[in-house]
Structure formats: structure tokens, C-alpha cells
Coordinates of N, CA and C in Angstrom, one line a residue:
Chain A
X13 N 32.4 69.7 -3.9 CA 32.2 71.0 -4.4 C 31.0 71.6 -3.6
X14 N 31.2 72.7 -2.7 CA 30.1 73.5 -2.0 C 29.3 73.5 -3.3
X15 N 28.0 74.2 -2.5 CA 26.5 74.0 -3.4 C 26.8 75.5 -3.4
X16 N 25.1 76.2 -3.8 CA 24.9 77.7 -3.9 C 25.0 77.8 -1.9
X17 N 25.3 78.9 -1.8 CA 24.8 79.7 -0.1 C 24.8 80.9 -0.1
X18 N 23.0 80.6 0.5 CA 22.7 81.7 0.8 C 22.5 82.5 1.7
X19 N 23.1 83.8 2.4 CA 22.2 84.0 3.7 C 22.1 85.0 4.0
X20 N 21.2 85.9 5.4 CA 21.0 84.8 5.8 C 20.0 83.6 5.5
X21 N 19.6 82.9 6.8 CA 19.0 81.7 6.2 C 17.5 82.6 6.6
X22 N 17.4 83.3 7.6 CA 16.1 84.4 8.3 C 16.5 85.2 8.3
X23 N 15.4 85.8 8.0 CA 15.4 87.4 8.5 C 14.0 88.1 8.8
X24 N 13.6 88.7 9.7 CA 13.0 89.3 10.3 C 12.6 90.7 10.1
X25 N 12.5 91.8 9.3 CA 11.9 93.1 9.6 C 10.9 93.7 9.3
X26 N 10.8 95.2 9.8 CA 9.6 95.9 9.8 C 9.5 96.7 8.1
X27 N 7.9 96.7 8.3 CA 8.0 97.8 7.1 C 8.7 99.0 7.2
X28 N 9.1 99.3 5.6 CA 9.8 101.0 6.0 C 11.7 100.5 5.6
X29 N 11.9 99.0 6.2 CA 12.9 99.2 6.3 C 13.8 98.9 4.8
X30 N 14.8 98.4 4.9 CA 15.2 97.7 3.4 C 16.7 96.7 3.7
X31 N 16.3 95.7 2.9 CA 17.0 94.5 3.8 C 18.3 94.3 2.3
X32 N 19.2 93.4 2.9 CA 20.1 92.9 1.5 C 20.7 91.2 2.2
X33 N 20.2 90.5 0.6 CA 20.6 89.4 0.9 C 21.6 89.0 0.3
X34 N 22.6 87.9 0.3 CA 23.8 87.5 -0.1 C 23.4 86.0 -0.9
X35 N 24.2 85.9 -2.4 CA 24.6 84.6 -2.8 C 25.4 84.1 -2.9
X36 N 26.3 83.2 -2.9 CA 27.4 82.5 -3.3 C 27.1 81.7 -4.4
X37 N 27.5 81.7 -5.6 CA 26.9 80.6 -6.6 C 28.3 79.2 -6.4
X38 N 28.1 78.1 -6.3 CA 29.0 77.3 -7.0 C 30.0 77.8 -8.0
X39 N 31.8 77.3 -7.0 CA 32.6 77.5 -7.7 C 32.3 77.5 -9.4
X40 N 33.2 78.0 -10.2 CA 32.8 78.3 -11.6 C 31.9 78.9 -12.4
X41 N 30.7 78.8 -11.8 CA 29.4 79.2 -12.6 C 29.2 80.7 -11.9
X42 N 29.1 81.1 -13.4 CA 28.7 82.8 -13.9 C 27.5 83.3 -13.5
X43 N 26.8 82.6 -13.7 CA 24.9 83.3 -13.8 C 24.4 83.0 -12.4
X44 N 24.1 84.3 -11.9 CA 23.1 84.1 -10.8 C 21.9 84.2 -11.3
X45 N 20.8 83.7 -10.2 CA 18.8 84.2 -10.7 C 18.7 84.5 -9.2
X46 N 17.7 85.2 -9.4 CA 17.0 85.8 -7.8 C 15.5 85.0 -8.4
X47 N 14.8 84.2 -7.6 CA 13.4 84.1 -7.6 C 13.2 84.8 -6.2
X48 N 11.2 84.9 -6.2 CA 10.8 85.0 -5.0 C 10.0 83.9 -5.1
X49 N 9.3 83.4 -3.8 CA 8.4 82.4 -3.7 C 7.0 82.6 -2.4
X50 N 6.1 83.1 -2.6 CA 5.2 83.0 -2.2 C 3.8 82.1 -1.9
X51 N 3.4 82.2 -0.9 CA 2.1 80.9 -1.1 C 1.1 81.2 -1.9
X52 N 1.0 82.9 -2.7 CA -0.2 83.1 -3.1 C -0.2 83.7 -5.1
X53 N 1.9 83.7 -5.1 CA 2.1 83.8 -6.5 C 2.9 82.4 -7.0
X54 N 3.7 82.0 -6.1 CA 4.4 80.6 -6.3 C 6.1 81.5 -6.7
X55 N 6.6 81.0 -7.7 CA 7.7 81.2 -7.4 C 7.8 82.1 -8.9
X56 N 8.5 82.9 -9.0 CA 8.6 84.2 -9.8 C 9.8 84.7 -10.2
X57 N 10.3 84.6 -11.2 CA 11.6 85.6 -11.7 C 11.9 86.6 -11.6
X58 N 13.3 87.2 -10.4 CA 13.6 88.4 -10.2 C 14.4 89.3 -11.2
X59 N 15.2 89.1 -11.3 CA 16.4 89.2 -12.4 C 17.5 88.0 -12.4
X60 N 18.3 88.2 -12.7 CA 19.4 87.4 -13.6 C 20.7 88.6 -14.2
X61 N 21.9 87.8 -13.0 CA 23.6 88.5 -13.3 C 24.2 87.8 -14.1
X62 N 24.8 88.1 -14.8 CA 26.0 87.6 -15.8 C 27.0 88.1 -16.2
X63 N 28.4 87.8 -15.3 CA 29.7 88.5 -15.7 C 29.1 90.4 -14.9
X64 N 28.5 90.0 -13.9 CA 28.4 91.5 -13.4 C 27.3 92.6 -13.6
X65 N 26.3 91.9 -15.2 CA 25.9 92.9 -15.8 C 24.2 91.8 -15.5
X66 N 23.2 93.0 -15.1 CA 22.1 92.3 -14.8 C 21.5 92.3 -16.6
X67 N 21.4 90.9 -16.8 CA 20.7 90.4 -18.4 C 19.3 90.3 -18.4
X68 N 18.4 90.1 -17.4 CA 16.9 90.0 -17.4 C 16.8 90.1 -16.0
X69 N 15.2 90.9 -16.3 CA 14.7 91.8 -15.3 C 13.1 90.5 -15.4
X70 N 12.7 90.6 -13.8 CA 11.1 89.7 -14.0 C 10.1 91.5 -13.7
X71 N 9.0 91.4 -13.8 CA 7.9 92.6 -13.6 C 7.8 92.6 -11.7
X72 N 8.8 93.0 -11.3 CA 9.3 93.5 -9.9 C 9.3 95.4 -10.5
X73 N 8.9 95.8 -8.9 CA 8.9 97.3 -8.7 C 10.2 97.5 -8.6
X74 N 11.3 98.7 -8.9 CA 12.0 99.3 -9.0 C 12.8 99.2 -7.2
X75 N 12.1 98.9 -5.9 CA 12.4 98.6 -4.9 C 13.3 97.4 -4.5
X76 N 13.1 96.6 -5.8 CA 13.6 95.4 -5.8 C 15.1 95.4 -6.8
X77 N 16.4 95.6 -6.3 CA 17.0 95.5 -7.2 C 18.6 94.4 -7.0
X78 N 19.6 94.7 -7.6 CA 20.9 93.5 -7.3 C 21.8 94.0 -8.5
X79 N 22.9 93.3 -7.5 CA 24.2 93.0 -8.0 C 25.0 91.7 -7.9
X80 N 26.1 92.0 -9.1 CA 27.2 90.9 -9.0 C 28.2 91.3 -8.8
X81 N 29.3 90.7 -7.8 CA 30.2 91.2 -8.2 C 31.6 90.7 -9.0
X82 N 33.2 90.5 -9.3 CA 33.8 89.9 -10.0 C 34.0 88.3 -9.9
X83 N 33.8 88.3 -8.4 CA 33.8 86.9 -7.8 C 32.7 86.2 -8.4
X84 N 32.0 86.3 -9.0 CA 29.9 85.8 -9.2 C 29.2 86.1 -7.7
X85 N 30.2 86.2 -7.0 CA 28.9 86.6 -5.6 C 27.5 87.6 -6.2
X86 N 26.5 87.4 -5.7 CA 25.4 88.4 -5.8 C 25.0 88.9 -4.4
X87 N 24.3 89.8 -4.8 CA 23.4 90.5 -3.5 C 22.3 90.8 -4.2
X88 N 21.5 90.9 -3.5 CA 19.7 91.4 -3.9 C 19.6 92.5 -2.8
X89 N 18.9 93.6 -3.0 CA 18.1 94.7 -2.1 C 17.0 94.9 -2.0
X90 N 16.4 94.8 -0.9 CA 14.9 95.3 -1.3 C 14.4 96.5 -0.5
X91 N 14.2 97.8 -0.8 CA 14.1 98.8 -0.3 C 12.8 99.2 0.4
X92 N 12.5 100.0 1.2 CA 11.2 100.6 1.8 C 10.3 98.9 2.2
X93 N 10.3 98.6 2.2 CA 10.0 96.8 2.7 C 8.4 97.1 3.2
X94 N 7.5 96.3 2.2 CA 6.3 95.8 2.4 C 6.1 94.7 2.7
X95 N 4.8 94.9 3.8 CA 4.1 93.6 4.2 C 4.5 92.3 3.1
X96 N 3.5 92.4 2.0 CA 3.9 92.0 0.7 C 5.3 91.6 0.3
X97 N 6.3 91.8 0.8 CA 7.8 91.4 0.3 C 7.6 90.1 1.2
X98 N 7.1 89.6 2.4 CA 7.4 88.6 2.8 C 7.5 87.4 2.3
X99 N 8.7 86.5 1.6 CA 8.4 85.7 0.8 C 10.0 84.6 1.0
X100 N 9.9 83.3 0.6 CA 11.3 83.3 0.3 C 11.8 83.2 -0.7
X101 N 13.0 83.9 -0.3 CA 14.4 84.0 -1.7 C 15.0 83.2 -1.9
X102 N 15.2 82.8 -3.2 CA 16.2 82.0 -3.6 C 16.9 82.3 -4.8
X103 N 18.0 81.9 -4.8 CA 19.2 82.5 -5.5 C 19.0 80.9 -6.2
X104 N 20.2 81.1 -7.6 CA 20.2 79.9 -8.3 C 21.3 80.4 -9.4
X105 N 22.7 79.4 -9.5 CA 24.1 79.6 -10.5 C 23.4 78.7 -11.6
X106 N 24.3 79.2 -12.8 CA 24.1 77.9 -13.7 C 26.0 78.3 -14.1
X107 N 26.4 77.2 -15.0 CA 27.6 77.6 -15.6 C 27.8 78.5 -16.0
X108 N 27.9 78.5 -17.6 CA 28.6 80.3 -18.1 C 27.2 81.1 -18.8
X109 N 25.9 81.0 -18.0 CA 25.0 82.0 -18.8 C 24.5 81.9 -20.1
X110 N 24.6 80.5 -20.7 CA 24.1 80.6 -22.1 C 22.5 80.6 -21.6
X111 N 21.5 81.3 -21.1 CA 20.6 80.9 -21.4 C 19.9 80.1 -19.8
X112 N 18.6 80.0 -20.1 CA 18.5 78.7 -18.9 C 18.5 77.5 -19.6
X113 N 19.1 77.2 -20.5 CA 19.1 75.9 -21.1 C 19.8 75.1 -20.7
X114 N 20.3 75.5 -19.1 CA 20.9 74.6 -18.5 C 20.3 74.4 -17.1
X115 N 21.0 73.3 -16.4 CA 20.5 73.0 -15.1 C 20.6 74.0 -14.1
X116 N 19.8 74.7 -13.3 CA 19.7 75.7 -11.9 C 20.4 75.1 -10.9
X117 N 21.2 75.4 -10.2 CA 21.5 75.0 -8.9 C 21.0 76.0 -8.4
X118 N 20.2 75.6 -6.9 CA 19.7 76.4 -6.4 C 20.4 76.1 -4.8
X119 N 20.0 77.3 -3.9 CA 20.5 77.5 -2.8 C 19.3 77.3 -1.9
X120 N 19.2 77.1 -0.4 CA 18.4 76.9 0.1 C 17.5 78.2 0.6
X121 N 17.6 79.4 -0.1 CA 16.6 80.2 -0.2 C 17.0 81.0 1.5
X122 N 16.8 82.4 1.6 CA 16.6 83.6 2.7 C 15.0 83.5 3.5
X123 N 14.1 83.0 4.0 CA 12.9 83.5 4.3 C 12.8 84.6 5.2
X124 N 12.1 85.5 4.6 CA 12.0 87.0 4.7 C 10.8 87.3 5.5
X125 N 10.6 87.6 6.9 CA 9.3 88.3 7.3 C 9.3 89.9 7.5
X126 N 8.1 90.0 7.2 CA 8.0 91.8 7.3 C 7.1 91.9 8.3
X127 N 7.0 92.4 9.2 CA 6.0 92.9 10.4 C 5.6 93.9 10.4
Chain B
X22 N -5.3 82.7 -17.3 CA -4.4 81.5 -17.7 C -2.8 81.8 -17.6
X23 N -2.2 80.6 -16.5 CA -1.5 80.3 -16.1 C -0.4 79.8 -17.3
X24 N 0.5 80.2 -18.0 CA 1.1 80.2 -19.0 C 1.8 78.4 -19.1
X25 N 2.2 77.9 -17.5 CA 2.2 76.8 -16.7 C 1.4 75.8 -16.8
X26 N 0.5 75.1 -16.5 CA -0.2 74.2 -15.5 C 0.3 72.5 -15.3
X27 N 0.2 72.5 -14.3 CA 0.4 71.6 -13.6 C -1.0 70.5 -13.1
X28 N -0.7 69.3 -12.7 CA -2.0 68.6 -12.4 C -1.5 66.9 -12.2
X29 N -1.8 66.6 -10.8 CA -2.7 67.4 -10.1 C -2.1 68.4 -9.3
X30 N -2.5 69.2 -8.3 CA -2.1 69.9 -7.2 C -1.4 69.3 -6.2
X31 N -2.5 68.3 -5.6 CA -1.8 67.4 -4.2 C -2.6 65.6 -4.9
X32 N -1.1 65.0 -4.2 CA -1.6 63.2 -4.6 C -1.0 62.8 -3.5
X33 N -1.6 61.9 -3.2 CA -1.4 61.0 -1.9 C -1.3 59.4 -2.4
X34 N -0.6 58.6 -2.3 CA -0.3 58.0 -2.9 C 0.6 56.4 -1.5
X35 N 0.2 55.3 -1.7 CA 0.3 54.2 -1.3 C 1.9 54.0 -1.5
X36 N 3.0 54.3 -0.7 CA 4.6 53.2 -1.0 C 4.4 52.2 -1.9
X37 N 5.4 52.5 -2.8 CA 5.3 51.3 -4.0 C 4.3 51.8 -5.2
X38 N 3.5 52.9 -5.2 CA 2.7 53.0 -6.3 C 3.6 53.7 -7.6
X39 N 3.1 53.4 -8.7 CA 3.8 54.3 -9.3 C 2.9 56.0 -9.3
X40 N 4.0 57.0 -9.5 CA 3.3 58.0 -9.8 C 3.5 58.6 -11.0
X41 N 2.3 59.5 -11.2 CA 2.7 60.3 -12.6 C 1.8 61.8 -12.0
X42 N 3.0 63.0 -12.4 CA 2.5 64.3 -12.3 C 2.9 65.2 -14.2
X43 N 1.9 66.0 -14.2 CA 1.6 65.9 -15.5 C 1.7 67.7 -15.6
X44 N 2.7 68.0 -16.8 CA 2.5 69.9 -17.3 C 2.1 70.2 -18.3
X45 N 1.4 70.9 -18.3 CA 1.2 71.2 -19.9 C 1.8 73.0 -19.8
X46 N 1.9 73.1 -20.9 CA 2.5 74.8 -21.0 C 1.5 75.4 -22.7
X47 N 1.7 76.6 -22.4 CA 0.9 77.5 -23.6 C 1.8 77.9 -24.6
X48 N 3.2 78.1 -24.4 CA 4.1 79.0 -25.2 C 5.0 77.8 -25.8
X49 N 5.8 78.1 -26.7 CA 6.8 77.9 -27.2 C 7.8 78.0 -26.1
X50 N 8.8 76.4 -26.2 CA 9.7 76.8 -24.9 C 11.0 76.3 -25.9
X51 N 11.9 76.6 -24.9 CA 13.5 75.6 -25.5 C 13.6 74.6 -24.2
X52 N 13.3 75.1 -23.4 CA 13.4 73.9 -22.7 C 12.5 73.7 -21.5
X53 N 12.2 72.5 -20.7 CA 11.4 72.5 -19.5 C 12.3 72.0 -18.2
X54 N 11.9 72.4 -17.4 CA 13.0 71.7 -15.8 C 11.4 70.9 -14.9
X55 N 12.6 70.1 -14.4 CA 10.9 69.8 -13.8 C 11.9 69.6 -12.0
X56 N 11.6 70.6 -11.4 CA 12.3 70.5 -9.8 C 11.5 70.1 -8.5
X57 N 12.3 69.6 -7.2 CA 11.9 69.1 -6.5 C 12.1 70.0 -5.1
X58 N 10.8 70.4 -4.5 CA 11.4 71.2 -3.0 C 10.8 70.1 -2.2
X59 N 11.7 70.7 -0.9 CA 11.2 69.6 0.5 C 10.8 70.4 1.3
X60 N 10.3 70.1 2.2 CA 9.7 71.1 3.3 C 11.0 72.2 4.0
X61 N 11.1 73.7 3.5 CA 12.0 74.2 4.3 C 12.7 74.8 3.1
X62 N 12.2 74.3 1.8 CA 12.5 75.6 1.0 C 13.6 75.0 -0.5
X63 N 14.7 74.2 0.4 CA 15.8 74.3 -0.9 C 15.0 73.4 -2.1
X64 N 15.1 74.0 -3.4 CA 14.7 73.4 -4.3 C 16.3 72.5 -5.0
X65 N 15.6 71.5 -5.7 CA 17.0 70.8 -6.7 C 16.2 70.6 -7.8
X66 N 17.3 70.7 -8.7 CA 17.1 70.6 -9.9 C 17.1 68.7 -10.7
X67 N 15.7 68.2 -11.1 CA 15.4 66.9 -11.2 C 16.3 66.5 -12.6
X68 N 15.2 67.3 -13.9 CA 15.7 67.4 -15.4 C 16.0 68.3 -16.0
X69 N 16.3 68.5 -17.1 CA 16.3 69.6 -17.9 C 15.7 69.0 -19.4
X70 N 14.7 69.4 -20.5 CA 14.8 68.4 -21.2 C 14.2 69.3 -22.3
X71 N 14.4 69.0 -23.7 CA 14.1 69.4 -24.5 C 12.6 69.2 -25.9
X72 N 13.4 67.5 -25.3 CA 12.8 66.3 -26.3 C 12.6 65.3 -25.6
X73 N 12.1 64.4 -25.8 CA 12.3 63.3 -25.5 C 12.3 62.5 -24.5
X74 N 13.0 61.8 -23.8 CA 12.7 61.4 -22.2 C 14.0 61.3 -21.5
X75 N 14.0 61.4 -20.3 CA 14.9 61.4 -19.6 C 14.9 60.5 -18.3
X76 N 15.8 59.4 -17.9 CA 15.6 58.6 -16.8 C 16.4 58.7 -15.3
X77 N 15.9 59.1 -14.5 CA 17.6 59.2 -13.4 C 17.4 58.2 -12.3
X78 N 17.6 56.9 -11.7 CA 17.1 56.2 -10.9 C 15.6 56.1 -10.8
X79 N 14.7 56.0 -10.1 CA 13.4 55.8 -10.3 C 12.6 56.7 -11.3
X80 N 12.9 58.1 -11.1 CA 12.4 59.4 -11.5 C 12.4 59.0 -13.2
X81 N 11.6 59.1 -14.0 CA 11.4 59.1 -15.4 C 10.5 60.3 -16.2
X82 N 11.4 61.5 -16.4 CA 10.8 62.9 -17.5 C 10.3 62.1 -19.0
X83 N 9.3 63.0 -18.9 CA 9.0 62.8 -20.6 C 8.5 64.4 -21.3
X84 N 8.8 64.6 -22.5 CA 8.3 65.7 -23.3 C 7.9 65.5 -24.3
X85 N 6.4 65.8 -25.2 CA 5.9 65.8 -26.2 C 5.7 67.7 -26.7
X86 N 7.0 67.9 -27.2 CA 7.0 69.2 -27.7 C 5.5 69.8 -28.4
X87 N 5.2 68.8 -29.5 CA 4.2 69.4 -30.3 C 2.4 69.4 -29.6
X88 N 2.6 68.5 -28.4 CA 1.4 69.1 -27.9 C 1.6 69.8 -26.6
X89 N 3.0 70.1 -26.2 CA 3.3 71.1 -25.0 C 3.1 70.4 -23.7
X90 N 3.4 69.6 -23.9 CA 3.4 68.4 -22.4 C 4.2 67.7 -22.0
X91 N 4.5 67.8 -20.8 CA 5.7 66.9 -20.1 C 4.6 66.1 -18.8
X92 N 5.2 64.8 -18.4 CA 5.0 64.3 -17.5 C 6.3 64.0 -16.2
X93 N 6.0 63.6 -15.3 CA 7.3 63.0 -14.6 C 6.6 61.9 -14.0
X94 N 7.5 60.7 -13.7 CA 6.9 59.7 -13.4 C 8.6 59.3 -12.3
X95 N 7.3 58.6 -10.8 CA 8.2 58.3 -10.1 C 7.8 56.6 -10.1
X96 N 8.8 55.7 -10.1 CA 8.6 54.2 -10.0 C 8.9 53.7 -8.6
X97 N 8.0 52.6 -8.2 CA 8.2 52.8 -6.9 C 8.5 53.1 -5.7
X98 N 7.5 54.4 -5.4 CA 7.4 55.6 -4.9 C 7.7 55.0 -3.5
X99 N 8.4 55.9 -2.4 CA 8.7 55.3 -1.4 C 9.0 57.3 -0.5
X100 N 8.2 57.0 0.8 CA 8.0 57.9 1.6 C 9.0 59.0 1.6
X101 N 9.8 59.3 1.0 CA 11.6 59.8 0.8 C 11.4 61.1 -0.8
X102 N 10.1 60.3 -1.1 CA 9.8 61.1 -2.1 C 8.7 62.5 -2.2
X103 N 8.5 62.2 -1.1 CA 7.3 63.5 -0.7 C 7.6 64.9 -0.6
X104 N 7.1 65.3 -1.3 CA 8.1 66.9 -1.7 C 7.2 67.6 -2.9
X105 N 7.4 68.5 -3.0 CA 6.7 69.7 -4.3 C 7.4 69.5 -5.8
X106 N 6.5 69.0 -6.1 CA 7.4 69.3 -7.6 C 6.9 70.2 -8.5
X107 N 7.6 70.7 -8.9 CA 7.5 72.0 -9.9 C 8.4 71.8 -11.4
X108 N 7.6 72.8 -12.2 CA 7.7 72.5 -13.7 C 7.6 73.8 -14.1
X109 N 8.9 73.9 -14.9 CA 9.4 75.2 -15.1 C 9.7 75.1 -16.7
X110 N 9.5 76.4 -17.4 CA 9.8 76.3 -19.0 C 10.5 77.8 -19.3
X111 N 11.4 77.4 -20.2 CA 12.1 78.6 -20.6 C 11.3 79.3 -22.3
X112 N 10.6 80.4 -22.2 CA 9.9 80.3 -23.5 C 10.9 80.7 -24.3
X113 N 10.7 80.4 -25.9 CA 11.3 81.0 -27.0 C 11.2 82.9 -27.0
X114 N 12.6 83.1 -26.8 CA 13.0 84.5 -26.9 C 12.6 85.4 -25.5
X115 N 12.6 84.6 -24.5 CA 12.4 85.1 -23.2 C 12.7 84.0 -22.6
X116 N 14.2 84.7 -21.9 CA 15.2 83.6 -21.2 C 14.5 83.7 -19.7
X117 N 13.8 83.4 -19.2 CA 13.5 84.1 -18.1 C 12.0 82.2 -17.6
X118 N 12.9 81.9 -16.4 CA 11.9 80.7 -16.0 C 10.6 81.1 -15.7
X119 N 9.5 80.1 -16.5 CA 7.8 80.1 -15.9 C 7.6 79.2 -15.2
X120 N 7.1 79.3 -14.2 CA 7.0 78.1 -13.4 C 5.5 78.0 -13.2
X121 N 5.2 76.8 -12.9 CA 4.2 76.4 -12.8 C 3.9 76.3 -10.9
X122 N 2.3 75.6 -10.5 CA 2.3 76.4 -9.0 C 2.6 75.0 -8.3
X123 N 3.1 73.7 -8.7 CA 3.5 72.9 -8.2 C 2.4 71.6 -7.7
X124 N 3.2 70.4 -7.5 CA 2.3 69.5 -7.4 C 2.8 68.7 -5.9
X125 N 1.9 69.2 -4.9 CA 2.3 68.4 -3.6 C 2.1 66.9 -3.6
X126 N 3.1 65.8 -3.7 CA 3.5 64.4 -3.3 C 3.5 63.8 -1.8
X127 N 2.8 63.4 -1.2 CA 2.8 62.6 0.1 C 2.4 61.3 -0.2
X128 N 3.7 60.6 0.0 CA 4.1 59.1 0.3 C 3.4 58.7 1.5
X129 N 2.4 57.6 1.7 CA 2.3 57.1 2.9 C 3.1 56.0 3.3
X130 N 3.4 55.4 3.9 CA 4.1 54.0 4.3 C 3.6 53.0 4.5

């Protein structure tokens, strides 16, 4: 059974710009998560898809946003791109969304630089 | 205050020792994850636990709900094990993971 995939695996750009990254969650499983992970906040809750409809939001600026679509694929966007956005992404399915009271599969994460 | 904490930060540790990394949390949770990254980013998911203890090959989770603490304990720790471990809690009525800032593990040989 493939894992989560995510990609790309890099990416590279300038401020100003606005980038979109891709999930795949594990056949079956409904729920995607977006974290970020930085060296100086650690790793942080972006939002959370379920069945298409975003269920929880983490305290991200309005630049930061996503989708699911019927498949569970997700995407994340991050608009106007700050220094500060440099971080890595990682995506994470669980089965059918009850909650995180279940196990995360995670993906091996996007690392994002901004120049 | 880190709603998290973790401890220690970084342990360096002798092949064959046993190890113990230790979380305590502030909130009411339903559950705690305690995960494992390697250098390069992908994280995996170790436990999930609510209560009680959990065993998977060497790796041994524990949870004492009423004083907000979990440990994880590795049994003869062996260079393969060196990696970030992180401790995550889901609080009551806010589905949304807290993670704590992680505890760097280096296995010497």
C-alpha cells in the first residue's frame, strides 16, 4: 500500500511569489493535515480536509490556505510568499476523520525556500 | 508556557543503553502520539495512546493521564535509533495536534 506523497520534494522561490503544494493521502483515508515545521516554531497545525470541507483551521494568516478534492488529494497555497514561509511541509491522512484519535500517516514533507 | 514540554532536548547515549524521553502536557487531552523524524524530514507515527502503556518491539509508551505525562522508552538502543522524537496531544474539544519541540536521540556505537 503506497504511503502519503508529497510534492514537490523542493522548492525554491522568491518573495512576492505564491507557491502550491500537492498531497496524496493513503489509499482509503479521508482526512488530510497540513503542518509547517520550522527551526524556531517546531512544527504547527495548518488546517485539516475532510470529505472536501476544511474542519479546522491552526492561527495561520489568511495567505495560507487549501483544498481537497473528491479523490482526498489536497493542495495547500501560500500566497504573496515571505521570507518567513520558509519551512517544511508536511501533509498527514488518517482513516475516516473521526478526530485525531487516530494514527497520522505522514508524508515526507515539501521543503520550501524563499529568497 | 509551552502547552507541550518535552525533556530532555538532546541525549547522547552509549549502544545498548536503555533510554527514556519524558512529556508532560498542561491541558486536558484524548489522546497523545509520540512520533519519530530522521534527518530529511519524513516523520512516522510511533503510538497513539490514551491510557496506559503501549509496547512495539523495543520502543515502550507510557501515560499517566492524571498527572499529564507520558514517557517513551527505548530498550536496547542501537545507532538505527537516532532521530527526533516528538510528542504530540490532541486537547479535549480542540481536534487540532500540539506538539511539543522534540527530543534529539544520538546513538553512539
Amino acid at each position: 500500500k503506497a504511503g502519503v506523497t508529497q510534492t514537490p520534494r523542493y522548492l525554491i522561490k522568491t518573495r512576492g511569489q505564491q507557491v502550491t503544494l500537492s498531497c496524496s493521502p493513503i489509499s482509503g483515508h479521508r482526512s488530510v493535515s497540513w503542518y509547517q515545521q520550522t527551526p524556531g516554531q517546531g512544527l504547527q497545525f495548518l488546517f485539516e480536509y475532510f470529505s472536501e470541507t476544511q474542519r479546522n483551521k491552526g492561527n495561520f494568516p489568511g495567505r495560507f490556505s487549501g483544498r481537497q478534492f473528491s479523490n482526498s488529494r489536497s493542495e495547500m497555497n501560500v500566497s504573496t510568499l515571505e521570507l518567513g514561509d520558509s519551512a517544511l511541509y508536511l501533509c498527514a491522512s488518517s482513516l475516516d476523520g473521526t478526530g485525531y484519535n487516530q494514527p497520522q500517516h505522514f508524508g515526507d514533507g515539501t521543503r520550501l525556500s524563499i529568497l | 508556557k509551552n502547552e507541550v514540554e518535552q525533556s530532555p532536548q538532546n541525549l547522547t547515549a552509549q549502544e545498548g543503553e536503555f533510554i527514556t524521553i519524558n512529556c508532560s502536557y498542561s491541558v486536558g487531552i484524548s489522546a497523545l502520539h509520540w512520533l519519530q523524524q530522521h534527518p530529511g524530514g519524513g516523520i512516522v507515527s510511533l503510538f497513539m495512546l490514551s491510557s496506559g502503556k503501549k509496547k512495539h518491539g523495543r520502543l515502550i509508551a507510557t501515560i499517566n493521564i492524571q498527572e499529564k505525562h507520558s514517557s517513551l522508552h527505548i530498550t536496547a538502543s542501537h545507532p538505527r535509533d537516532s532521530a527526533v522524537y516528538i510528542c504530540a496531544v490532541t486537547p479535549f474539544g480542540n481536534e487540532k495536534l500540539t506538539f511539543g519541540t522534540g527530543t534529539r536521540l544520538t546513538i553512539i556505537p
